[in-house]
Structure formats: structure tokens, C-alpha cells
CSV table of N, CA, C and O in Angstrom, one decimal:
chain,number,residue,atom,x,y,z
A,815,GLY,N,12.9,12.9,4.3
A,815,GLY,CA,11.4,12.5,4.5
A,815,GLY,C,11.2,11.1,5.4
A,815,GLY,O,11.7,10.6,4.7
A,816,THR,N,9.9,11.3,5.9
A,816,THR,CA,9.8,10.2,6.2
A,816,THR,C,9.3,9.0,5.3
A,816,THR,O,9.3,7.7,5.4
A,817,VAL,N,8.5,9.2,4.3
A,817,VAL,CA,8.2,8.3,3.3
A,817,VAL,C,9.3,8.0,2.4
A,817,VAL,O,9.7,6.7,2.3
A,818,ALA,N,10.5,8.6,2.5
A,818,ALA,CA,11.4,8.3,1.6
A,818,ALA,C,11.9,7.3,2.5
A,818,ALA,O,13.2,6.3,2.1
A,819,ARG,N,12.5,7.2,3.5
A,819,ARG,CA,13.1,6.7,4.6
A,819,ARG,C,12.5,5.2,5.0
A,819,ARG,O,13.0,4.4,4.8
A,820,ALA,N,10.9,5.4,4.8
A,820,ALA,CA,10.4,4.1,4.8
A,820,ALA,C,10.9,3.3,3.2
A,820,ALA,O,10.7,1.6,3.5
A,821,VAL,N,10.5,3.7,2.0
A,821,VAL,CA,11.4,3.4,1.1
A,821,VAL,C,12.5,2.4,1.2
A,821,VAL,O,13.0,1.3,0.9
A,822,VAL,N,13.6,3.1,2.1
A,822,VAL,CA,15.0,2.7,2.0
A,822,VAL,C,15.6,1.7,2.9
A,822,VAL,O,16.1,1.3,2.9
A,823,ASP,N,14.9,2.5,4.3
A,823,ASP,CA,15.5,1.6,5.2
A,823,ASP,C,14.6,0.5,6.0
A,823,ASP,O,14.5,-0.4,6.8
A,824,GLY,N,13.2,0.3,5.3
A,824,GLY,CA,12.7,-1.2,5.9
A,824,GLY,C,11.4,-0.9,6.6
A,824,GLY,O,10.6,-1.3,7.6
A,825,SER,N,11.3,0.3,7.3
A,825,SER,CA,10.1,0.6,8.8
A,825,SER,C,8.9,0.7,8.0
A,825,SER,O,7.7,0.6,8.4
A,826,LEU,N,8.7,0.6,6.3
A,826,LEU,CA,7.3,0.1,5.7
A,826,LEU,C,7.2,-1.0,6.4
A,826,LEU,O,5.8,-0.9,7.0
A,827,ALA,N,7.4,-2.2,6.6
A,827,ALA,CA,6.9,-2.9,7.9
A,827,ALA,C,6.4,-2.6,9.0
A,827,ALA,O,5.7,-3.3,9.0
A,828,ARG,N,7.4,-2.2,9.2
A,828,ARG,CA,6.5,-1.2,10.7
A,828,ARG,C,5.3,-0.7,10.7
A,828,ARG,O,4.2,-0.5,11.6
A,829,CYS,N,5.3,-0.1,9.8
A,829,CYS,CA,3.9,0.9,9.3
A,829,CYS,C,2.7,-0.2,8.6
A,829,CYS,O,1.7,-0.1,9.2
A,830,ALA,N,2.9,-1.2,8.2
A,830,ALA,CA,2.2,-2.0,7.2
A,830,ALA,C,1.3,-3.5,8.6
A,830,ALA,O,0.4,-3.8,8.4
A,831,MET,N,2.3,-3.6,9.2
A,831,MET,CA,2.3,-4.8,10.4
A,831,MET,C,0.5,-4.5,11.1
A,831,MET,O,0.2,-5.1,11.0
A,832,PRO,N,0.9,-3.3,11.7
A,832,PRO,CA,-0.6,-2.9,12.5
A,832,PRO,C,-1.3,-2.7,11.5
A,832,PRO,O,-2.5,-2.8,11.7
A,833,ALA,N,-1.1,-2.1,10.5
A,833,ALA,CA,-2.2,-1.6,9.2
A,833,ALA,C,-3.0,-3.0,8.9
A,833,ALA,O,-4.4,-2.9,8.9
A,834,PHE,N,-2.1,-4.0,8.9
A,834,PHE,CA,-2.9,-5.4,8.4
A,834,PHE,C,-3.6,-6.0,9.2
A,834,PHE,O,-4.6,-6.4,9.1
A,835,GLN,N,-3.3,-5.8,10.8
A,835,GLN,CA,-4.1,-6.4,11.8
A,835,GLN,C,-5.3,-5.9,12.3
A,835,GLN,O,-6.4,-6.5,12.2
A,836,GLU,N,-5.2,-4.6,11.8
A,836,GLU,CA,-6.6,-4.1,11.8
A,836,GLU,C,-7.6,-4.2,10.9
A,836,GLU,O,-8.8,-4.4,11.4
A,837,ALA,N,-6.8,-4.6,9.5
A,837,ALA,CA,-7.9,-4.4,8.8
A,837,ALA,C,-8.4,-6.1,8.3
A,837,ALA,O,-9.2,-6.1,7.6
A,838,VAL,N,-7.7,-6.8,9.1
A,838,VAL,CA,-8.2,-8.3,9.0
A,838,VAL,C,-9.5,-8.2,9.7
A,838,VAL,O,-9.6,-7.9,11.2
A,839,ARG,N,-10.6,-9.0,9.2
A,839,ARG,CA,-11.8,-9.2,9.8
A,839,ARG,C,-11.9,-10.3,10.5
A,839,ARG,O,-12.9,-10.3,11.6
A,840,ASP,N,-11.2,-11.6,10.5
A,840,ASP,CA,-11.4,-12.9,10.7
A,840,ASP,C,-10.0,-13.2,11.4
A,840,ASP,O,-9.1,-12.5,11.4
A,841,ARG,N,-10.2,-14.6,11.9
A,841,ARG,CA,-9.1,-15.0,12.4
A,841,ARG,C,-8.3,-16.0,11.0
A,841,ARG,O,-7.0,-16.7,11.5
A,842,SER,N,-8.7,-15.5,9.8
A,842,SER,CA,-7.8,-16.3,8.1
A,842,SER,C,-6.6,-15.8,8.2
A,842,SER,O,-5.9,-16.5,7.9
A,843,GLY,N,-6.0,-14.7,8.3
A,843,GLY,CA,-4.5,-14.2,8.8
A,843,GLY,C,-4.7,-14.2,6.9
A,843,GLY,O,-3.7,-13.4,6.6
A,844,LEU,N,-6.1,-13.6,6.7
A,844,LEU,CA,-5.9,-13.2,4.9
A,844,LEU,C,-7.0,-11.9,5.0
A,844,LEU,O,-7.8,-11.7,5.7
A,845,LEU,N,-6.3,-11.2,4.2
A,845,LEU,CA,-7.0,-9.9,3.9
A,845,LEU,C,-7.9,-10.3,2.2
A,845,LEU,O,-7.1,-10.9,1.5
A,846,ARG,N,-9.1,-9.5,2.0
A,846,ARG,CA,-10.0,-9.7,0.6
A,846,ARG,C,-10.3,-8.6,0.5
A,846,ARG,O,-10.5,-7.8,1.0
A,847,TRP,N,-9.9,-8.4,-1.1
A,847,TRP,CA,-9.9,-7.3,-1.5
A,847,TRP,C,-11.8,-7.0,-1.9
A,847,TRP,O,-12.4,-5.9,-1.6
A,848,SER,N,-12.8,-8.2,-1.9
A,848,SER,CA,-14.0,-7.9,-1.5
A,848,SER,C,-14.8,-7.1,-0.9
A,848,SER,O,-15.9,-7.0,-0.5
A,849,GLU,N,-13.7,-7.3,0.6
A,849,GLU,CA,-15.0,-6.7,1.8
A,849,GLU,C,-14.0,-5.7,2.0
A,849,GLU,O,-14.0,-4.8,2.8
A,850,GLY,N,-12.7,-5.0,1.2
A,850,GLY,CA,-12.4,-3.7,1.2
A,850,GLY,C,-10.7,-3.6,2.2
A,850,GLY,O,-10.6,-2.7,2.4
A,851,GLU,N,-10.7,-4.6,2.6
A,851,GLU,CA,-9.7,-4.9,3.7
A,851,GLU,C,-8.5,-4.5,3.5
A,851,GLU,O,-7.6,-4.2,3.8
A,852,ILE,N,-8.3,-5.0,1.9
A,852,ILE,CA,-6.5,-5.0,1.0
A,852,ILE,C,-6.7,-3.4,0.7
A,852,ILE,O,-5.5,-2.5,1.6
A,853,GLN,N,-7.8,-2.4,0.7
A,853,GLN,CA,-7.7,-1.5,0.3
A,853,GLN,C,-7.1,-0.4,1.3
A,853,GLN,O,-6.6,0.7,1.4
A,854,ALA,N,-8.2,-0.7,2.8
A,854,ALA,CA,-8.1,0.0,3.9
A,854,ALA,C,-6.6,-0.4,4.5
A,854,ALA,O,-6.3,0.8,5.0
A,855,CYS,N,-6.2,-1.7,4.5
A,855,CYS,CA,-4.7,-2.0,4.6
A,855,CYS,C,-3.7,-0.9,4.2
A,855,CYS,O,-2.9,-0.1,4.9
A,856,VAL,N,-3.6,-0.7,2.8
A,856,VAL,CA,-3.1,-0.2,2.1
A,856,VAL,C,-2.9,1.6,2.4
A,856,VAL,O,-1.8,2.1,2.6
A,857,ARG,N,-4.1,2.1,2.6
A,857,ARG,CA,-4.1,3.3,3.1
A,857,ARG,C,-3.6,3.5,4.1
A,857,ARG,O,-2.9,4.5,4.4
A,858,SER,N,-3.6,2.9,5.3
A,858,SER,CA,-3.3,3.0,6.4
A,858,SER,C,-2.0,3.1,6.3
A,858,SER,O,-1.0,3.3,7.5
A,859,ALA,N,-1.3,1.8,5.7
A,859,ALA,CA,0.0,1.6,5.9
A,859,ALA,C,0.7,2.7,5.6
A,859,ALA,O,1.6,3.2,6.2
A,860,LEU,N,0.4,3.6,4.2
A,860,LEU,CA,0.9,4.2,3.4
A,860,LEU,C,1.0,5.9,4.3
A,860,LEU,O,1.5,6.8,4.6
A,861,ARG,N,-0.2,6.0,5.0
A,861,ARG,CA,-0.4,6.9,5.9
A,861,ARG,C,0.3,7.1,7.1
A,861,ARG,O,1.2,7.8,7.4
A,862,ARG,N,0.4,5.7,7.9
A,862,ARG,CA,1.6,5.8,9.2
A,862,ARG,C,2.5,6.3,8.6
A,862,ARG,O,3.6,6.4,9.4
A,863,CYS,N,2.9,5.8,7.2
A,863,CYS,CA,5.0,6.0,6.9
A,863,CYS,C,4.7,7.6,6.5
A,863,CYS,O,5.8,7.9,5.9
A,864,GLY,N,3.6,8.2,6.4
A,864,GLY,CA,3.8,9.6,6.2
A,864,GLY,C,3.1,10.2,5.0
A,864,GLY,O,3.9,11.5,4.6
A,865,LEU,N,2.4,9.2,4.4
A,865,LEU,CA,2.2,10.0,2.6
A,865,LEU,C,1.0,11.0,2.9
A,865,LEU,O,0.0,10.2,3.8
A,866,ALA,N,0.7,11.8,2.5
A,866,ALA,CA,0.0,13.2,2.8
A,866,ALA,C,-1.6,12.0,2.1
A,866,ALA,O,-1.2,11.6,1.0
A,867,PRO,N,-2.5,12.4,2.9
A,867,PRO,CA,-3.9,11.6,2.4
A,867,PRO,C,-4.1,12.0,0.9
A,867,PRO,O,-4.5,11.1,0.5
A,868,GLU,N,-3.8,13.6,0.4
A,868,GLU,CA,-4.3,13.9,-1.2
A,868,GLU,C,-3.4,12.8,-2.0
A,868,GLU,O,-3.9,12.8,-3.4
A,869,LEU,N,-2.3,12.0,-1.5
A,869,LEU,CA,-1.6,11.3,-2.7
A,869,LEU,C,-2.0,9.6,-2.3
A,869,LEU,O,-1.1,9.1,-3.3
A,870,LEU,N,-2.5,9.4,-1.5
A,870,LEU,CA,-2.8,7.8,-1.3
A,870,LEU,C,-3.5,7.1,-2.5
A,870,LEU,O,-4.6,8.0,-3.3
A,871,PRO,N,-3.3,6.2,-3.3
A,871,PRO,CA,-3.6,5.9,-4.6
A,871,PRO,C,-5.4,5.6,-4.1
A,871,PRO,O,-5.8,5.1,-2.9
A,872,ASP,N,-6.4,5.8,-5.2
A,872,ASP,CA,-7.6,5.5,-5.5
A,872,ASP,C,-7.8,3.8,-5.2
A,872,ASP,O,-6.9,2.7,-5.6
A,873,ASP,N,-9.2,3.4,-5.2
A,873,ASP,CA,-8.8,1.7,-5.1
A,873,ASP,C,-8.3,1.3,-6.9
A,873,ASP,O,-8.3,0.2,-6.8
A,874,ASP,N,-8.7,2.0,-7.7
A,874,ASP,CA,-8.1,1.6,-9.4
A,874,ASP,C,-6.7,1.2,-9.4
A,874,ASP,O,-5.8,0.3,-9.9
A,875,GLY,N,-6.2,2.7,-8.5
A,875,GLY,CA,-4.7,2.1,-8.8
A,875,GLY,C,-3.8,1.4,-7.7
A,875,GLY,O,-3.1,0.4,-8.1
A,876,ILE,N,-4.8,0.9,-6.8
A,876,ILE,CA,-4.1,0.0,-5.9
A,876,ILE,C,-4.4,-1.5,-6.7
A,876,ILE,O,-3.9,-2.3,-6.5
A,877,ARG,N,-5.3,-2.0,-7.1
A,877,ARG,CA,-5.7,-3.1,-7.9
A,877,ARG,C,-5.0,-3.0,-8.8
A,877,ARG,O,-4.7,-4.2,-9.4
A,878,ARG,N,-4.3,-2.1,-9.8
A,878,ARG,CA,-3.5,-2.2,-10.5
A,878,ARG,C,-2.2,-2.7,-10.5
A,878,ARG,O,-2.0,-3.8,-11.0
A,879,VAL,N,-2.2,-2.5,-9.2
A,879,VAL,CA,-0.8,-3.1,-8.9
A,879,VAL,C,-0.7,-4.4,-7.5
A,879,VAL,O,-0.4,-5.5,-7.8
A,880,PHE,N,-1.8,-4.5,-7.3
A,880,PHE,CA,-2.6,-5.6,-6.3
A,880,PHE,C,-2.6,-6.8,-7.3
A,880,PHE,O,-2.1,-7.8,-7.1
A,881,SER,N,-3.3,-6.5,-8.8
A,881,SER,CA,-3.6,-7.4,-9.6
A,881,SER,C,-2.1,-8.4,-10.2
A,881,SER,O,-1.9,-9.3,-10.2
A,882,LEU,N,-0.8,-7.4,-9.6
A,882,LEU,CA,0.4,-8.2,-10.0
A,882,LEU,C,0.8,-9.2,-9.1
A,882,LEU,O,1.7,-10.2,-9.1
A,883,PHE,N,0.4,-9.0,-7.8
A,883,PHE,CA,0.6,-9.9,-6.2
A,883,PHE,C,-0.5,-11.2,-6.1
A,883,PHE,O,-0.4,-12.2,-5.6
A,884,ASP,N,-1.6,-11.0,-7.1
A,884,ASP,CA,-2.8,-11.8,-6.8
A,884,ASP,C,-2.7,-12.5,-7.8
A,884,ASP,O,-3.8,-12.9,-8.9
A,885,THR,N,-1.8,-13.8,-8.2
A,885,THR,CA,-1.3,-14.4,-9.3
A,885,THR,C,-2.4,-15.4,-9.8
A,885,THR,O,-3.0,-15.6,-10.9
A,886,ASP,N,-2.9,-15.9,-8.3
A,886,ASP,CA,-3.7,-17.0,-8.4
A,886,ASP,C,-5.3,-16.8,-8.8
A,886,ASP,O,-6.5,-17.0,-8.8
A,887,ASP,N,-5.5,-15.1,-8.6
A,887,ASP,CA,-7.2,-14.3,-9.1
A,887,ASP,C,-7.7,-14.9,-7.9
A,887,ASP,O,-9.0,-14.9,-8.1
A,888,SER,N,-7.5,-14.7,-6.3
A,888,SER,CA,-8.2,-15.4,-5.4
A,888,SER,C,-8.7,-14.2,-4.6
A,888,SER,O,-10.0,-14.2,-3.6
A,889,GLY,N,-8.1,-12.7,-4.8
A,889,GLY,CA,-8.8,-11.8,-4.1
A,889,GLY,C,-8.1,-11.8,-2.9
A,889,GLY,O,-8.8,-11.2,-1.9
A,890,LEU,N,-7.0,-12.5,-2.2
A,890,LEU,CA,-6.7,-12.7,-1.0
A,890,LEU,C,-5.0,-11.9,-0.8
A,890,LEU,O,-4.6,-12.2,-2.0
A,891,LEU,N,-4.7,-11.8,0.1
A,891,LEU,CA,-3.4,-11.5,0.9
A,891,LEU,C,-2.8,-11.6,1.9
A,891,LEU,O,-4.0,-11.5,2.9
A,892,ASP,N,-2.0,-12.4,2.0
A,892,ASP,CA,-1.4,-12.7,3.5
A,892,ASP,C,-0.8,-11.6,4.0
A,892,ASP,O,-0.4,-10.7,3.5
A,893,ILE,N,-0.1,-11.7,4.9
A,893,ILE,CA,0.8,-10.4,5.2
A,893,ILE,C,1.9,-10.1,4.9
A,893,ILE,O,2.1,-8.8,4.3
A,894,ARG,N,2.5,-11.4,4.2
A,894,ARG,CA,4.1,-10.7,3.8
A,894,ARG,C,3.7,-10.2,2.3
A,894,ARG,O,4.0,-9.3,1.8
A,895,GLU,N,2.2,-10.8,1.8
A,895,GLU,CA,2.0,-10.2,0.3
A,895,GLU,C,1.7,-8.9,0.6
A,895,GLU,O,1.6,-8.1,-0.3
A,896,SER,N,0.8,-8.4,1.6
A,896,SER,CA,0.5,-7.0,2.1
A,896,SER,C,1.5,-6.4,2.1
A,896,SER,O,1.6,-5.6,1.7
A,897,ILE,N,2.9,-6.3,2.9
A,897,ILE,CA,3.4,-5.5,3.0
A,897,ILE,C,4.1,-5.5,1.5
A,897,ILE,O,4.7,-4.4,1.4
A,898,CYS,N,4.4,-6.4,0.7
A,898,CYS,CA,5.4,-6.6,-0.7
A,898,CYS,C,4.4,-5.3,-1.4
A,898,CYS,O,4.7,-4.5,-2.5
A,899,LEU,N,2.8,-5.7,-1.3
A,899,LEU,CA,1.9,-4.5,-2.4
A,899,LEU,C,2.5,-3.3,-1.8
A,899,LEU,O,2.2,-2.7,-2.0
A,900,CYS,N,2.0,-3.2,-0.2
A,900,CYS,CA,2.7,-1.5,0.2
A,900,CYS,C,4.0,-1.2,-0.3
A,900,CYS,O,4.1,-0.2,-0.9
A,901,ASP,N,4.9,-1.9,0.0
A,901,ASP,CA,6.2,-1.6,-0.4
A,901,ASP,C,6.0,-1.1,-2.3
A,901,ASP,O,6.7,0.0,-2.8
A,902,ALA,N,5.6,-2.2,-3.1
A,902,ALA,CA,5.6,-1.6,-4.5
A,902,ALA,C,4.7,-0.3,-4.5
A,902,ALA,O,4.9,0.5,-5.6
A,903,LEU,N,3.5,-0.2,-4.1
A,903,LEU,CA,2.8,1.2,-4.4
A,903,LEU,C,3.6,2.6,-3.5
A,903,LEU,O,4.2,3.6,-4.4
A,904,LEU,N,4.3,2.4,-2.6
A,904,LEU,CA,5.3,3.1,-2.1
A,904,LEU,C,6.3,3.8,-2.9
A,904,LEU,O,6.4,4.7,-3.4
A,905,ARG,N,6.8,2.8,-3.3
A,905,ARG,CA,8.1,3.1,-4.5
A,905,ARG,C,7.8,3.3,-5.8
A,905,ARG,O,8.6,4.6,-5.9
A,906,ALA,N,6.5,3.2,-6.2
A,906,ALA,CA,5.9,3.8,-7.5
A,906,ALA,C,5.8,5.2,-7.1
A,906,ALA,O,6.1,6.0,-8.1
A,907,LEU,N,5.4,5.5,-6.2
A,907,LEU,CA,4.7,7.2,-5.7
A,907,LEU,C,6.1,7.6,-5.6
A,907,LEU,O,6.1,8.8,-6.2
A,908,CYS,N,7.1,7.3,-5.0
A,908,CYS,CA,8.2,8.0,-4.6
A,908,CYS,C,9.3,8.0,-6.1
A,908,CYS,O,9.6,9.3,-6.2
A,909,PHE,N,9.1,7.1,-7.0
A,909,PHE,CA,9.7,7.2,-8.1
A,909,PHE,C,9.2,8.1,-9.2
A,909,PHE,O,9.6,7.6,-10.4
A,910,GLY,N,8.1,8.1,-9.4
A,910,GLY,CA,7.1,9.1,-10.0
A,910,GLY,C,6.6,8.2,-11.0
A,910,GLY,O,6.4,8.1,-12.2
A,911,ILE,N,6.2,6.5,-10.2
A,911,ILE,CA,5.6,5.9,-11.7
A,911,ILE,C,3.7,6.7,-11.3
A,911,ILE,O,3.6,6.4,-10.2
A,912,ALA,N,3.5,6.7,-12.7
A,912,ALA,CA,2.2,7.4,-12.3
A,912,ALA,C,1.3,6.3,-11.7
A,912,ALA,O,0.7,5.2,-11.6
A,913,VAL,N,0.2,6.2,-10.2
A,913,VAL,CA,-0.4,5.7,-9.8
A,913,VAL,C,-1.8,6.4,-9.6
A,913,VAL,O,-1.7,7.5,-9.1
A,914,PRO,N,-3.0,6.3,-10.4
A,914,PRO,CA,-4.4,7.2,-10.1
A,914,PRO,C,-4.6,7.1,-8.4
A,914,PRO,O,-4.7,6.2,-7.6
A,915,HIS,N,-5.0,8.1,-8.1
A,915,HIS,CA,-5.2,8.8,-6.7
A,915,HIS,C,-6.8,9.3,-6.3
A,915,HIS,O,-7.3,9.5,-7.2
A,916,ALA,N,-7.5,9.4,-5.2
A,916,ALA,CA,-8.5,10.1,-5.0
A,916,ALA,C,-8.8,11.4,-5.5
A,916,ALA,O,-9.7,11.2,-5.9
A,917,GLU,N,-7.9,12.4,-5.5
A,917,GLU,CA,-8.1,13.2,-6.3
A,917,GLU,C,-8.1,13.6,-7.6
A,917,GLU,O,-8.4,14.5,-8.1
A,918,GLY,N,-8.0,12.4,-8.4
A,918,GLY,CA,-7.7,12.5,-9.6
A,918,GLY,C,-6.7,12.3,-10.3
A,918,GLY,O,-5.7,13.0,-9.5
A,919,GLY,N,-6.6,11.9,-11.8
A,919,GLY,CA,-5.2,12.2,-12.4
A,919,GLY,C,-4.0,10.7,-11.9
A,919,GLY,O,-4.5,10.0,-11.1
A,920,ALA,N,-2.5,11.3,-11.9
A,920,ALA,CA,-2.0,10.7,-11.2
A,920,ALA,C,-1.3,11.3,-10.1
A,920,ALA,O,-1.1,12.4,-10.5
A,921,ALA,N,-0.9,10.4,-9.1
A,921,ALA,CA,-0.1,11.0,-8.0
A,921,ALA,C,1.5,11.0,-8.0
A,921,ALA,O,2.1,9.8,-8.5
A,922,ALA,N,1.8,11.6,-7.8
A,922,ALA,CA,3.3,11.7,-7.1
A,922,ALA,C,3.8,11.7,-8.1
A,922,ALA,O,5.3,10.9,-8.2
A,923,PRO,N,4.2,12.2,-9.8
A,923,PRO,CA,5.7,12.1,-10.3
A,923,PRO,C,6.0,13.2,-9.5
A,923,PRO,O,6.2,14.4,-9.3
A,924,GLY,N,7.5,12.8,-9.2
A,924,GLY,CA,8.8,14.1,-8.8
A,924,GLY,C,8.6,13.8,-7.2
A,924,GLY,O,9.4,14.5,-6.6
A,925,LEU,N,7.5,12.6,-6.4
A,925,LEU,CA,7.4,13.0,-5.2
A,925,LEU,C,9.1,12.7,-4.7
A,925,LEU,O,9.0,13.6,-3.6
A,926,MET,N,9.5,11.7,-4.8
A,926,MET,CA,10.7,11.9,-4.1
A,926,MET,C,11.4,13.1,-4.1
A,926,MET,O,12.3,12.9,-3.4
A,927,ARG,N,11.7,13.4,-5.1
A,927,ARG,CA,12.4,14.8,-5.1
A,927,ARG,C,12.0,15.8,-4.4
A,927,ARG,O,12.7,16.0,-3.5
A,928,SER,N,10.6,15.8,-4.4
A,928,SER,CA,10.0,16.7,-3.2
A,928,SER,C,10.2,16.7,-1.7
A,928,SER,O,10.0,17.2,-0.8
A,929,LEU,N,10.2,15.2,-1.5
A,929,LEU,CA,10.7,14.5,0.2
A,929,LEU,C,12.1,14.8,0.7
A,929,LEU,O,12.3,14.9,1.8
A,930,GLY,N,12.9,15.3,-0.2
A,930,GLY,CA,14.7,15.3,-0.3
A,930,GLY,C,15.5,14.1,0.2
A,930,GLY,O,14.5,13.2,0.3
A,931,PRO,N,16.4,14.5,0.7
A,931,PRO,CA,17.1,12.9,1.1
A,931,PRO,C,16.2,12.1,1.8
A,931,PRO,O,15.7,12.3,3.0
A,932,ALA,N,17.0,10.6,1.8
A,932,ALA,CA,16.4,9.7,2.4
A,932,ALA,C,17.4,9.8,4.3
A,932,ALA,O,17.4,8.5,4.2
A,933,SER,N,17.8,10.6,4.7
A,933,SER,CA,19.0,10.9,5.8
A,933,SER,C,18.1,10.3,6.8
A,933,SER,O,17.0,10.3,7.4
């Protein structure tokens, strides 16, 4: 499936770059958590990779993984960090790591199995 392929072949970067560019509201080249830019970028990138809307992580799910990338507690991400965040979330969802999502509960245990081979 498309989602599994994005994890395996690196096409996630092609999905995440336009999502990042759309989410940046100024010319700083940084996304801000406090402005909702990081959350918007993540959801847009994952949708572009083919993740069903009901499986998109909620703010809490994104924040949990984001906090691992925001080591200086600035609330900011550049494009490289944003792609890494999207990659980590997509891999977590595909490989059955519980990530809270908008529908409640934990998204995607076994999502990878339901997607079939990444051919």
C-alpha cells in the first residue's frame, strides 16, 4: 500500500516537504507548536502518504513524539526535524505502536498487516 511504501522507499519526504511549506506562516523556515503549524504539517504529510483521516494522530499523539525531537524545548522544528517527526509517527502507526488519534483510543495496531506488502 501507499502508506507502507512511504515508510520503506523514502517517499514520505516528498509528502512532507509540501506539507511543511504550506504550514510555515512566515519566512523563518520553522514550524511552531504554539501556532498549530507542526500539527497541521504532520496531518497533511500523513494524509498525502495515504493515511486514512480516521487514523491521523491527535494533538496529544503528535506532542508525545514531537517532545522527543524538541530537545531544547523551543516548540520549533525545521524542515529536517519535521520530516523526521512525520517519519517517526508513520512508522509508529505502521508497526503497531499506539498513538492517540482523533477517534479516541490508540491508532493502528496492525496497520502494517492490513496494508499488505510494500511492493
